[in-house]
Structures are given as C-alpha cells and as structure tokens.
Short mmCIF file of C-alpha atoms in Angstrom, two decimals:
data_model
loop_
_atom_site.label_atom_id
_atom_site.label_comp_id
_atom_site.label_asym_id
_atom_site.label_seq_id
_atom_site.Cartn_x
_atom_site.Cartn_y
_atom_site.Cartn_z
CA MET A 1 -11.37 -7.61 -35.00
CA ALA A 2 -9.21 -9.94 -32.98
CA ALA A 3 -10.95 -12.87 -31.35
CA ARG A 4 -11.74 -12.89 -27.65
CA VAL A 5 -10.22 -15.86 -25.83
CA LYS A 6 -11.55 -17.13 -22.50
CA LEU A 7 -9.33 -19.69 -20.84
CA ASN A 8 -11.01 -22.24 -18.51
CA SER A 9 -14.53 -21.14 -19.41
CA LEU A 10 -14.01 -22.68 -22.84
CA LEU A 11 -11.41 -25.38 -22.25
CA ALA A 12 -12.00 -26.92 -18.85
CA PRO A 13 -14.08 -26.73 -15.69
CA LYS A 14 -13.09 -23.64 -13.75
CA PRO A 15 -11.19 -24.39 -10.52
CA THR A 16 -12.91 -22.94 -7.48
CA ASP A 17 -11.69 -21.91 -4.07
CA THR A 18 -15.03 -22.00 -2.31
CA ASP A 19 -13.54 -23.76 0.75
CA SER A 20 -10.30 -21.82 0.84
CA GLY A 21 -11.57 -18.56 2.26
CA LEU A 22 -10.61 -16.56 -0.83
CA PRO A 23 -13.09 -13.87 -1.89
CA GLN A 24 -15.30 -14.48 -4.90
CA PRO A 25 -13.84 -12.48 -7.82
CA GLN A 26 -15.98 -9.70 -9.26
CA PRO A 27 -16.86 -10.21 -12.98
CA LYS A 28 -14.05 -7.95 -14.26
CA GLN A 29 -11.55 -9.61 -11.93
CA GLN A 30 -12.73 -12.98 -13.22
CA GLU A 31 -12.20 -11.82 -16.80
CA PHE A 32 -8.62 -10.97 -15.85
CA LEU A 33 -8.12 -14.34 -14.12
CA ASP A 34 -9.51 -16.21 -17.14
CA SER A 35 -7.35 -14.51 -19.77
CA ASP A 36 -4.92 -16.76 -21.61
CA ALA A 37 -2.96 -13.79 -23.01
CA ASP A 38 0.81 -13.81 -22.69
CA ILE A 39 0.41 -10.29 -21.29
CA ALA A 40 -2.76 -9.03 -19.61
CA ILE A 41 -3.16 -5.53 -18.19
CA TYR A 42 -5.99 -4.89 -15.72
CA GLY A 43 -7.16 -1.50 -14.62
CA GLY A 44 -8.56 1.87 -15.30
CA SER A 45 -10.22 3.52 -12.36
CA ALA A 46 -9.13 3.61 -8.75
CA GLY A 47 -10.89 1.09 -6.54
CA SER A 48 -11.49 -1.49 -9.26
CA GLY A 49 -9.90 -4.29 -7.22
CA LYS A 50 -6.57 -4.39 -9.02
CA THR A 51 -4.28 -5.56 -6.20
CA LEU A 52 -6.66 -8.31 -5.14
CA ALA A 53 -6.97 -9.42 -8.77
CA LEU A 54 -3.18 -9.85 -8.94
CA LEU A 55 -3.03 -11.82 -5.70
CA LEU A 56 -5.85 -14.11 -6.83
CA ASP A 57 -4.20 -14.58 -10.22
CA PHE A 58 -0.85 -15.56 -8.71
CA ALA A 59 -2.48 -18.07 -6.36
CA LYS A 60 -4.67 -19.88 -8.89
CA PRO A 61 -5.04 -23.60 -8.06
CA GLU A 62 -3.20 -24.77 -11.18
CA LEU A 63 -0.23 -22.62 -10.18
CA ARG A 64 0.05 -23.13 -6.44
CA SER A 65 -0.39 -26.89 -6.85
CA ASN A 66 2.85 -27.04 -8.88
CA PRO A 67 5.90 -27.26 -6.55
CA HIS A 68 8.09 -25.68 -9.25
CA TYR A 69 5.97 -22.55 -9.54
CA GLY A 70 7.54 -19.26 -8.49
CA GLY A 71 5.87 -15.96 -9.28
CA VAL A 72 7.19 -12.44 -8.68
CA ILE A 73 5.06 -9.32 -8.22
CA PHE A 74 6.92 -6.01 -8.52
CA ARG A 75 6.27 -2.59 -7.04
CA ARG A 76 8.55 0.30 -7.88
CA THR A 77 9.85 0.70 -4.29
CA SER A 78 10.01 -1.53 -1.21
CA PRO A 79 7.85 0.78 0.96
CA GLU A 80 5.05 0.44 -1.59
CA ILE A 81 5.05 -3.30 -0.86
CA THR A 82 5.05 -3.06 2.93
CA ASN A 83 3.06 0.15 3.45
CA GLU A 84 -0.11 -0.15 5.53
CA GLY A 85 -2.76 -1.78 3.36
CA GLY A 86 -0.26 -2.56 0.58
CA LEU A 87 0.57 -5.79 -1.23
CA TRP A 88 2.11 -7.51 1.79
CA ASP A 89 -0.82 -6.71 4.07
CA GLU A 90 -3.37 -7.72 1.43
CA ALA A 91 -1.63 -11.04 0.84
CA GLY A 92 -1.61 -11.57 4.60
CA ILE A 93 -5.39 -11.42 4.62
CA TRP A 94 -5.91 -14.14 2.01
CA TYR A 95 -2.87 -16.37 1.53
CA PRO A 96 -2.89 -17.98 5.01
CA SER A 97 -6.30 -19.48 4.16
CA LEU A 98 -4.47 -21.45 1.43
CA GLY A 99 -1.99 -22.80 3.96
CA ALA A 100 0.73 -20.40 2.82
CA THR A 101 3.46 -19.29 5.21
CA SER A 102 5.28 -15.97 5.03
CA ASN A 103 8.91 -14.93 5.13
CA GLN A 104 8.95 -11.18 5.67
CA LYS A 105 12.71 -10.90 5.20
CA TRP A 106 12.42 -12.16 1.62
CA LEU A 107 8.83 -10.91 1.15
CA ARG A 108 7.81 -14.39 0.07
CA TRP A 109 4.72 -16.54 0.57
CA THR A 110 5.19 -20.31 0.25
CA PHE A 111 2.30 -22.71 -0.30
CA PRO A 112 2.20 -26.26 1.13
CA THR A 113 3.39 -27.70 -2.21
CA GLY A 114 6.51 -25.52 -2.20
CA ALA A 115 5.09 -23.15 -4.82
CA SER A 116 5.77 -19.53 -3.94
CA VAL A 117 4.91 -15.91 -4.66
CA ARG A 118 7.52 -13.25 -3.98
CA PHE A 119 7.26 -9.46 -3.86
CA ALA A 120 10.20 -7.37 -5.10
CA HIS A 121 11.06 -3.80 -6.08
CA LEU A 122 12.68 -2.14 -9.11
CA GLN A 123 13.43 1.28 -7.68
CA HIS A 124 16.21 2.07 -10.14
CA GLU A 125 16.46 1.04 -13.76
CA LYS A 126 19.75 -0.72 -13.04
CA ASN A 127 17.85 -3.07 -10.71
CA ILE A 128 16.58 -5.00 -13.72
CA TYR A 129 20.04 -6.54 -14.09
CA ASN A 130 19.68 -8.15 -10.66
CA TRP A 131 17.34 -10.51 -12.53
CA GLN A 132 19.72 -11.21 -15.41
CA GLY A 133 20.14 -14.90 -14.65
CA ALA A 134 16.63 -15.52 -13.37
CA GLN A 135 14.08 -17.87 -14.88
CA VAL A 136 10.62 -16.77 -13.76
CA SER A 137 7.39 -18.33 -14.94
CA ARG A 138 5.08 -15.50 -13.91
CA ILE A 139 5.79 -11.79 -13.47
CA ALA A 140 3.49 -8.93 -12.50
CA TYR A 141 3.75 -5.17 -12.11
CA ASP A 142 1.40 -3.55 -9.61
CA GLU A 143 0.83 0.00 -10.97
CA LEU A 144 2.64 -0.48 -14.28
CA THR A 145 2.76 3.25 -15.10
CA HIS A 146 5.27 3.65 -12.24
CA PHE A 147 7.77 1.48 -14.14
CA SER A 148 9.75 2.36 -17.25
CA LYS A 149 9.17 0.84 -20.65
CA LYS A 150 12.67 -0.66 -20.50
CA MET A 151 11.87 -2.43 -17.22
CA PHE A 152 8.70 -3.87 -18.71
CA PHE A 153 10.25 -5.28 -21.86
CA TYR A 154 13.55 -6.37 -20.29
CA LEU A 155 11.97 -8.61 -17.66
CA MET A 156 9.93 -10.31 -20.37
CA THR A 157 13.24 -11.85 -21.44
CA ARG A 158 13.60 -13.44 -17.98
CA MET A 159 10.39 -15.42 -18.35
CA ARG A 160 10.78 -19.15 -18.99
CA SER A 161 8.39 -22.05 -19.44
CA THR A 162 9.22 -24.45 -16.65
CA HIS A 163 7.54 -27.70 -15.57
CA GLY A 164 4.39 -27.17 -17.58
CA ILE A 165 3.75 -23.58 -16.47
CA LYS A 166 3.08 -21.16 -19.32
CA PRO A 167 5.13 -17.96 -18.79
CA GLN A 168 2.78 -15.01 -18.50
CA LEU A 169 3.03 -11.37 -17.50
CA ARG A 170 0.31 -9.55 -15.60
CA ALA A 171 -0.02 -5.90 -14.61
CA THR A 172 -2.38 -3.37 -13.08
CA CYS A 173 -2.59 0.35 -13.68
CA ASN A 174 -4.42 3.62 -13.23
CA PRO A 175 -4.78 5.90 -16.29
CA ASP A 176 -1.84 8.16 -17.10
CA ALA A 177 -2.02 9.92 -20.46
CA GLU A 178 1.63 10.93 -20.28
CA SER A 179 2.97 7.43 -19.66
CA TRP A 180 4.49 5.05 -22.19
CA LEU A 181 1.68 2.62 -21.34
CA ALA A 182 -0.97 4.96 -22.78
CA GLU A 183 0.56 4.46 -26.22
CA LEU A 184 0.86 0.70 -25.75
CA ILE A 185 -2.85 0.21 -24.99
CA ASP A 186 -4.07 2.90 -27.39
CA TRP A 187 -6.10 0.40 -29.50
CA TRP A 188 -8.30 -0.33 -26.48
CA ILE A 189 -9.03 3.38 -25.79
CA ASN A 190 -11.48 5.57 -27.70
CA PRO A 191 -10.64 9.11 -28.91
CA GLN A 192 -12.30 10.65 -25.85
CA GLY A 193 -10.00 8.67 -23.56
CA TYR A 194 -12.35 5.97 -22.33
CA PRO A 195 -11.90 2.22 -22.87
CA TYR A 196 -13.99 0.66 -25.63
CA PRO A 197 -16.24 -1.76 -23.65
CA GLU A 198 -16.38 -4.18 -26.58
CA ARG A 199 -12.57 -4.39 -26.79
CA SER A 200 -11.99 -5.21 -23.12
CA GLY A 201 -10.31 -8.62 -22.98
CA VAL A 202 -9.82 -8.84 -26.75
CA LEU A 203 -6.48 -10.36 -27.74
CA ARG A 204 -4.02 -8.77 -30.13
CA TRP A 205 -0.50 -9.89 -31.03
CA PHE A 206 2.72 -7.92 -31.24
CA ILE A 207 6.43 -8.14 -31.89
CA VAL A 208 9.17 -5.59 -31.20
CA LYS A 209 11.51 -4.56 -34.02
CA SER A 210 14.15 -1.86 -33.47
CA ASP A 211 12.26 -0.64 -30.38
CA GLU A 212 9.04 -0.34 -32.38
CA VAL A 213 5.98 -2.31 -31.27
CA ILE A 214 4.27 -3.82 -34.33
CA TRP A 215 0.67 -4.99 -33.87
CA ALA A 216 -1.66 -7.39 -35.66
CA ASP A 217 -5.00 -9.05 -35.00
CA THR A 218 -3.48 -12.52 -35.40
CA ALA A 219 -0.15 -14.17 -34.74
CA GLU A 220 -0.25 -15.65 -38.24
CA ASP A 221 -0.35 -12.18 -39.77
CA LEU A 222 2.85 -11.19 -37.96
CA ARG A 223 4.60 -14.45 -38.80
CA SER A 224 3.76 -14.03 -42.48
CA ARG A 225 5.19 -10.50 -42.48
CA TYR A 226 8.13 -11.27 -40.20
CA PRO A 227 9.27 -14.88 -40.66
CA ASN A 228 10.90 -16.49 -37.61
CA SER A 229 9.26 -13.94 -35.31
CA ASN A 230 7.65 -14.98 -32.03
CA PRO A 231 4.49 -12.89 -31.53
CA LYS A 232 3.15 -12.36 -28.03
CA SER A 233 -0.56 -12.10 -27.25
CA PHE A 234 -1.68 -9.03 -25.34
CA THR A 235 -4.92 -7.73 -23.86
CA PHE A 236 -6.22 -4.85 -21.77
CA ILE A 237 -9.15 -5.40 -19.41
CA SER A 238 -10.78 -2.19 -18.28
CA ALA A 239 -12.48 -1.84 -14.91
CA LYS A 240 -14.02 0.92 -12.81
CA LEU A 241 -14.97 1.41 -9.19
CA THR A 242 -18.53 0.39 -10.06
CA ASP A 243 -17.14 -3.01 -11.12
CA ASN A 244 -16.05 -3.57 -7.52
CA PRO A 245 -19.22 -3.31 -5.38
CA ALA A 246 -17.43 -5.12 -2.54
CA LEU A 247 -15.27 -2.03 -1.96
CA LEU A 248 -18.25 0.33 -2.09
CA GLU A 249 -19.99 -1.81 0.51
CA LYS A 250 -16.89 -1.96 2.70
CA ASP A 251 -16.01 1.74 2.34
CA PRO A 252 -19.02 3.84 1.25
CA HIS A 253 -16.91 7.02 1.51
CA TYR A 254 -14.46 5.88 -1.19
CA LEU A 255 -16.66 7.17 -4.02
CA ALA A 256 -17.17 10.52 -2.30
CA ASN A 257 -13.41 10.89 -1.89
CA LEU A 258 -12.87 10.39 -5.63
CA GLU A 259 -15.70 12.76 -6.52
CA ALA A 260 -14.05 15.43 -4.37
CA GLN A 261 -10.90 15.46 -6.53
CA ASP A 262 -10.20 18.17 -9.10
CA VAL A 263 -11.58 17.65 -12.57
CA VAL A 264 -8.39 16.07 -13.95
CA GLU A 265 -7.94 13.57 -11.12
CA ARG A 266 -11.64 12.77 -11.14
CA ALA A 267 -11.55 12.07 -14.88
CA ARG A 268 -8.52 9.80 -14.42
CA LEU A 269 -9.24 7.96 -11.20
CA LEU A 270 -13.04 7.82 -11.19
CA ASP A 271 -13.98 7.86 -14.86
CA GLY A 272 -10.91 6.00 -16.14
CA ASN A 273 -9.86 8.57 -18.77
CA TRP A 274 -6.57 7.84 -20.60
CA ARG A 275 -6.36 11.10 -22.58
CA VAL A 276 -6.56 13.74 -19.85
CA LYS A 277 -3.17 15.14 -18.90
CA LYS A 278 -2.25 16.53 -15.52
CA SER A 279 -0.15 19.21 -17.20
CA GLU A 280 -2.83 20.32 -19.65
CA SER A 281 -4.08 23.85 -19.07
CA ARG A 282 -7.74 24.82 -19.16
CA LEU A 283 -9.15 27.30 -21.65
CA PHE A 284 -11.83 28.66 -19.32
CA LYS A 285 -10.62 30.15 -16.04
CA ALA A 286 -12.16 28.69 -12.89
CA GLU A 287 -12.70 32.13 -11.34
CA ALA A 288 -14.54 33.38 -14.41
CA ILE A 289 -16.77 30.29 -14.47
CA SER A 290 -17.74 30.76 -10.82
CA ALA A 291 -18.34 34.48 -11.30
CA SER A 292 -20.68 33.82 -14.25
CA ALA A 293 -22.78 31.07 -12.65
CA HIS A 294 -25.49 33.37 -11.30
CA GLY A 295 -28.05 33.36 -14.10
CA GLU A 296 -31.54 31.87 -14.22
CA TRP A 297 -33.50 29.77 -16.66
CA SER A 298 -36.34 31.94 -17.95
CA ASP A 299 -39.26 32.00 -20.34
CA PRO A 300 -39.31 34.51 -23.20
CA VAL A 301 -39.76 38.14 -22.22
CA PHE A 302 -41.47 40.71 -24.46
CA ALA A 303 -39.04 42.92 -26.40
CA LYS A 304 -36.04 40.70 -25.66
CA SER A 305 -33.77 39.42 -28.46
CA TYR A 306 -32.61 35.82 -28.54
CA LEU A 307 -29.77 34.00 -30.28
CA PHE A 308 -29.77 30.21 -30.78
CA GLY A 309 -26.77 27.89 -31.01
CA ILE A 310 -27.27 24.28 -32.10
CA ASP A 311 -24.71 21.47 -31.92
CA PRO A 312 -26.52 18.51 -33.51
CA ASN A 313 -25.55 14.94 -32.59
CA PHE A 314 -27.72 11.93 -33.25
CA GLY A 315 -27.92 8.40 -31.91
CA GLY A 316 -24.68 8.30 -29.91
CA ASP A 317 -23.35 9.25 -26.50
CA ASP A 318 -22.76 12.84 -27.63
CA ALA A 319 -25.76 15.03 -26.95
CA PHE A 320 -27.84 17.17 -29.28
CA SER A 321 -27.66 20.64 -27.74
CA CYS A 322 -29.88 23.60 -28.63
CA GLN A 323 -29.23 26.76 -26.59
CA VAL A 324 -31.13 30.00 -26.20
CA TRP A 325 -29.15 33.15 -25.32
CA ASP A 326 -30.69 36.48 -24.32
CA ILE A 327 -28.47 39.01 -26.11
CA SER A 328 -30.61 42.09 -25.47
CA ASP A 329 -28.07 43.48 -23.06
CA ILE A 330 -24.79 42.66 -21.33
CA PRO A 331 -24.21 40.27 -19.70
CA TYR A 332 -25.51 37.86 -22.31
CA GLN A 333 -27.56 35.20 -20.54
CA LEU A 334 -28.20 31.53 -21.21
CA VAL A 335 -31.94 31.18 -20.55
CA ALA A 336 -32.87 27.79 -22.02
CA GLU A 337 -31.28 24.62 -23.38
CA TYR A 338 -32.55 21.42 -24.91
CA LYS A 339 -29.92 18.73 -24.48
CA GLN A 340 -30.44 15.05 -25.23
CA SER A 341 -28.17 12.12 -26.10
CA ASN A 342 -29.23 9.08 -28.15
CA ALA A 343 -32.09 11.10 -29.63
CA SER A 344 -33.53 10.68 -33.11
CA ILE A 345 -33.22 13.41 -35.74
CA THR A 346 -36.98 13.91 -35.81
CA SER A 347 -37.31 14.18 -32.04
CA SER A 348 -34.44 16.66 -31.70
CA ILE A 349 -35.61 18.86 -34.57
CA ASN A 350 -39.11 18.92 -33.08
CA GLN A 351 -37.74 20.03 -29.71
CA CYS A 352 -35.64 22.74 -31.37
CA SER A 353 -38.64 23.90 -33.38
CA LYS A 354 -40.68 24.28 -30.18
CA LEU A 355 -37.97 26.51 -28.72
CA VAL A 356 -37.73 28.60 -31.91
CA ASP A 357 -41.51 28.98 -31.88
CA LYS A 358 -41.42 29.99 -28.23
CA TYR A 359 -38.53 32.49 -28.24
CA THR A 360 -38.71 33.86 -31.83
CA PRO A 361 -34.92 34.38 -32.13
CA VAL A 362 -33.28 37.02 -34.29
CA LEU A 363 -30.80 34.38 -35.50
CA VAL A 364 -30.23 30.62 -35.26
CA ALA A 365 -26.69 29.27 -35.80
CA VAL A 366 -26.38 25.56 -36.61
CA GLU A 367 -23.19 23.54 -36.79
CA THR A 368 -23.53 21.77 -40.13
CA ASN A 369 -20.88 19.06 -39.76
CA GLY A 370 -22.44 15.59 -39.99
CA GLY A 371 -26.23 15.72 -39.80
CA GLY A 372 -26.35 19.41 -39.02
CA ARG A 373 -27.17 20.34 -42.59
CA THR A 374 -30.46 18.44 -42.27
CA VAL A 375 -31.30 20.40 -39.12
CA GLN A 376 -30.60 23.70 -40.87
CA GLU A 377 -32.73 22.76 -43.89
CA ARG A 378 -35.66 21.67 -41.72
CA LEU A 379 -35.57 24.85 -39.67
CA ILE A 380 -35.39 27.03 -42.81
CA GLU A 381 -38.43 25.16 -44.12
CA HIS A 382 -40.38 25.57 -40.87
CA PHE A 383 -39.34 29.17 -40.10
CA PRO A 384 -38.87 31.11 -43.36
CA GLY A 385 -38.89 34.43 -41.48
CA VAL A 386 -35.99 33.52 -39.17
CA ARG A 387 -32.36 33.87 -40.19
CA ILE A 388 -30.80 30.39 -40.01
CA GLU A 389 -27.01 30.35 -40.45
CA ALA A 390 -24.55 27.47 -40.92
CA VAL A 391 -21.33 27.09 -38.94
CA THR A 392 -18.80 24.59 -40.28
CA THR A 393 -16.39 23.49 -37.57
CA THR A 394 -12.77 22.90 -38.56
CA LYS A 395 -9.72 22.70 -36.33
CA ASN A 396 -8.96 26.39 -36.89
CA SER A 397 -12.54 27.62 -36.59
CA LYS A 398 -12.96 25.66 -33.35
CA ILE A 399 -9.98 27.51 -31.88
CA ILE A 400 -11.35 30.87 -33.02
CA ASN A 401 -14.89 30.19 -31.80
CA THR A 402 -13.89 28.79 -28.40
CA ASP A 403 -11.38 31.62 -27.90
CA ARG A 404 -14.22 34.07 -28.51
CA ILE A 405 -16.41 32.66 -25.75
CA ALA A 406 -13.45 32.25 -23.37
CA ILE A 407 -12.66 35.96 -23.76
CA ALA A 408 -16.31 36.90 -23.26
CA LEU A 409 -16.40 34.81 -20.10
CA GLU A 410 -13.23 36.40 -18.68
CA GLU A 411 -14.51 39.89 -19.46
CA GLY A 412 -17.68 39.28 -17.43
CA LEU A 413 -20.00 39.39 -20.45
CA ILE A 414 -21.70 36.05 -19.71
CA GLN A 415 -24.19 34.61 -17.23
CA PHE A 416 -25.57 31.09 -16.99
CA PRO A 417 -27.56 29.17 -14.35
CA PRO A 418 -25.49 27.48 -11.62
CA ASP A 419 -27.08 24.10 -12.42
CA TRP A 420 -26.11 24.19 -16.11
CA ASP A 421 -24.56 20.91 -17.34
CA GLY A 422 -22.05 22.88 -19.37
CA ILE A 423 -20.17 24.07 -16.27
CA ASP A 424 -18.36 20.73 -15.91
CA GLU A 425 -17.48 20.89 -19.60
CA LEU A 426 -16.04 24.39 -19.17
CA ARG A 427 -13.94 23.33 -16.19
CA SER A 428 -12.42 20.44 -18.12
CA PHE A 429 -12.02 22.06 -21.55
CA SER A 430 -8.41 21.83 -22.70
CA SER A 431 -6.72 24.85 -24.22
CA TYR A 432 -4.49 22.45 -26.15
CA SER A 433 -6.82 19.80 -27.59
CA ARG A 434 -9.91 22.07 -27.58
CA GLU A 435 -11.96 19.23 -26.14
CA ALA A 436 -13.39 18.52 -22.71
CA ILE A 437 -11.33 15.92 -20.91
CA THR A 438 -14.57 14.51 -19.53
CA GLY A 439 -15.30 13.36 -23.09
CA HIS A 440 -18.33 15.53 -23.85
CA ASP A 441 -18.35 19.20 -24.81
CA ASP A 442 -21.73 19.55 -26.52
CA SER A 443 -22.87 22.51 -24.41
CA VAL A 444 -19.59 24.35 -24.96
CA MET A 445 -19.80 23.78 -28.70
CA ALA A 446 -23.44 24.91 -28.92
CA TRP A 447 -22.38 28.12 -27.17
CA ALA A 448 -19.38 28.55 -29.49
CA VAL A 449 -21.62 28.00 -32.52
CA ALA A 450 -24.09 30.62 -31.29
CA PHE A 451 -21.40 33.22 -30.64
CA ALA A 452 -19.83 32.69 -34.04
CA TYR A 453 -22.73 34.97 -35.05
CA ILE A 454 -22.91 37.19 -31.97
CA GLU A 455 -22.07 40.40 -33.86
CA GLU A 456 -24.61 39.75 -36.62
CA ALA A 457 -27.22 38.81 -34.03
CA ARG A 458 -26.57 42.00 -32.06
CA GLN A 459 -27.03 44.08 -35.23
CA LEU A 460 -30.33 42.31 -35.86
CA ALA A 461 -31.32 42.93 -32.24
CA LEU A 462 -30.82 46.67 -32.73
CA ILE A 463 -33.42 46.68 -35.50
CA ASN A 464 -35.75 44.24 -33.76
CA PRO A 465 -39.18 45.85 -34.32
CA LEU A 466 -40.26 44.81 -30.82
CA LEU A 467 -37.47 46.97 -29.37
CA LEU A 468 -38.66 49.98 -31.36
CA THR A 469 -42.22 49.93 -30.05
#
C-alpha cells in the first residue's frame, strides 16, 4: 500500500495560530492541513467542517507570510460564494483576526504581507478559459462534485511554482455516486460505499494519458512505465459530522435535520456513502413495508410451524443473522431473530442452536457461501431430526430470492415487528444492485434464504404431527 505522508508533523515544527483568533482545527481538518499531496480532497458527510478547512488551509502561516502568494477558491456560481453563511461570510469571521482586509468587488482578502486569497466562480465550462494566462500557486474547489471533470483537470495546468510556493490543489465534497469524482476516488471507498478508514490520507500517484487516469502506489512505478511523465500525488481524506464536534455543540439540531432526510440523502450526507444513487429505485415498496410492520416478537406456540433462515457472517461488520418465521398461516410472521456482528463461529452457532431447540422448526435454510457450510454441518450434527437445507447465493439466485420476498411483502403475506432492524435495510434495498445502500442487508438476506424454501416448509407444515393432534 502507498505510504502515508504527514507534512510538518514529520519535517518541521508545526506553525500555530494560537494568538491569531483562528479556531483550533479538528483532527480530520488537521490531517487535511498537514497533507503534502499535490491534490488533496477533503470530505464525505455534511457538517464535517469542509469550508473552514479550506479557509484555514489557504491562510496557513507559511503561505500568508509570502507576499507573492495568491490562492483562488472556486465555487460553481457567484451566489454560492456570497450567500448567507457561505465562503465570503465564513472568511469574514476569521480572516480579519489575521489582519486581512477585504475587497468585496473582487471577492479578495489581502493579508498584511500582500499575500491574498480570492474567491471566484466557474458557472459555465467556457469560464475556464478566463484563466488561460493565469499562474496560480494554490487552487481549491469548494464542493468539487458541482464542477466538471474538464474544469478540474484544465485548471491544474494553470498552477505554477512561484517564489518557493509549491503548487497544490485542494477540494471539498459531499458524496455523489453519479459524479465523475466517485470514480476518481474509488480506491479510497469500500464496496459498500464507505471510505476505508485506513486509507484516509494515504498518497497515491497518477498521470493522465488520452483522458485515462493511470494510478500507481509510487511515482517511481509510473515513471518506469511511462518515461518522461510527471506523476502527481493525490489523496482523499474522509470526514463525518462526528469528526466536527464544534458544529454539534454550536448547532445541536444539525444532526436531527440530517437524520430526518430520506434514506438516500441520509446515507449520503450523514453516513458518507459514495455508492448510493439518488436515481436508484427500491425493491421493497415503502407502503408495503409500513403495512407489514405490525407483528410481534413471540415465544414458540404449541402446534405452530416454524421456518429458519440463516445468513452467516463471522468476525466482520456484517452481522450473523438467524431468523424464525411462523409459517403456520398467512400472513407469515417474523417472531424471533438472533443478529450479531463481530461474533465468533462458536458463539453464533450456539445461539442458533438454542433457537432451533426452542422453536423445533420444520426446516432450517442456511446460506452456505463462505463459512455457512460449517454452520450447516454443525446443525445437522446437533439436530439429526431437523431438515437442514443449503442455499448457495449467486447473482441470479439473489435476484430470484429477493424478488420472491418483495412479491410476498406487496401481496400482504408478511408481518414483522415495528422495531425490527431489517426495516431500514428494506427501505434502502436497491432493485438494481440488490444490496442495501446503507451497507448492510443481513436481515434481508436471512429472510430471502428462509423463503427460498417456503414451499417445501409449507408442505412439511401440513404434515406436522403437532398439527394433526
């Protein structure tokens, strides 16, 4: 993996602004300020302190002390700069404490040394050519997903090393799965859409050939493959609202406002998910989910027939889920569930065994991908009189099995308790990717595994000797 580089913390004493009136950066903001990458992108969730991080970065002591320094921060439109609480207002809170004076006509702040920071817009793609003859040492994009890929790469050509200032590009962003940026930072994002914590701030290098971005873990690797190339270093630093406690203290309602958003916006803006798409349709209808959320958790009842569905996951963030469905009559009812993440195989199998012992199911369906085969074998060993069936999940079978439960839900054949964890998974389950955009779909998959054998289980229920007494 590429090496993590921390400027200042490794090379020199860190300049401080303790007497300047600037706020103390939060740890993630400091990571952004310390990065020596040619290009550093900061962001993820709403409220992570992105705009302040840019303003602090552009007013670092080593920059504002150089009279030849001139930085430019772009927003897509002028109103976004001057709107209430926007870049201009935020700079007006902090930059005067550094002795900076403002020129609102040119949207420029000038420090006592003559160094300056300017705000500008790129509303139309043609506006990039207004900067054709410019030589800028530092450029930033506030909300990079609002800009085009062409804007981003073109203005890199306007950056020049002048008077000892290393040319660097900085940007902030909120997640947008349908943006060009999502592809650019893909290495930093896991398959579920969340940033890898261990990759935050890690440097990689790239070059652009025929509009293709070519990556490597080292500049030397690229130079060996493409002689005479000039690789640029790049990093993505992920941050969430919880990384900015100052905002939560200042505005305690901010979190509640994000939590009140629909499932897609909440996944993007609160959880920082880069895979969820605004346009992606949901497999399970919201009305059907609400109509089915009237069940109750219950202990076993004499002469009832039960079907188990098990989605085994061990040792990771995904949960081991073991569900108990009462299939004696319609609607089928979820009556119990063991669900645990980061659990050992032994612990999870023991919990499942207790449920099997308690409910005496007519059939147990186990997904046998990964460690599921071990679960099936252990249950067969412990319960020789119970039918234990394997379900192998492939792309096609996942579509078939989740379609089956979606249809059952829409037809009013299902009930589950209103406090079931799986409800959030249902609301965010994509009809396209067949995954929950929240990143976890263990309850949905345990249900789908169970109902892969619903017909066989119903036949067994009809000959259940307890029902014949």
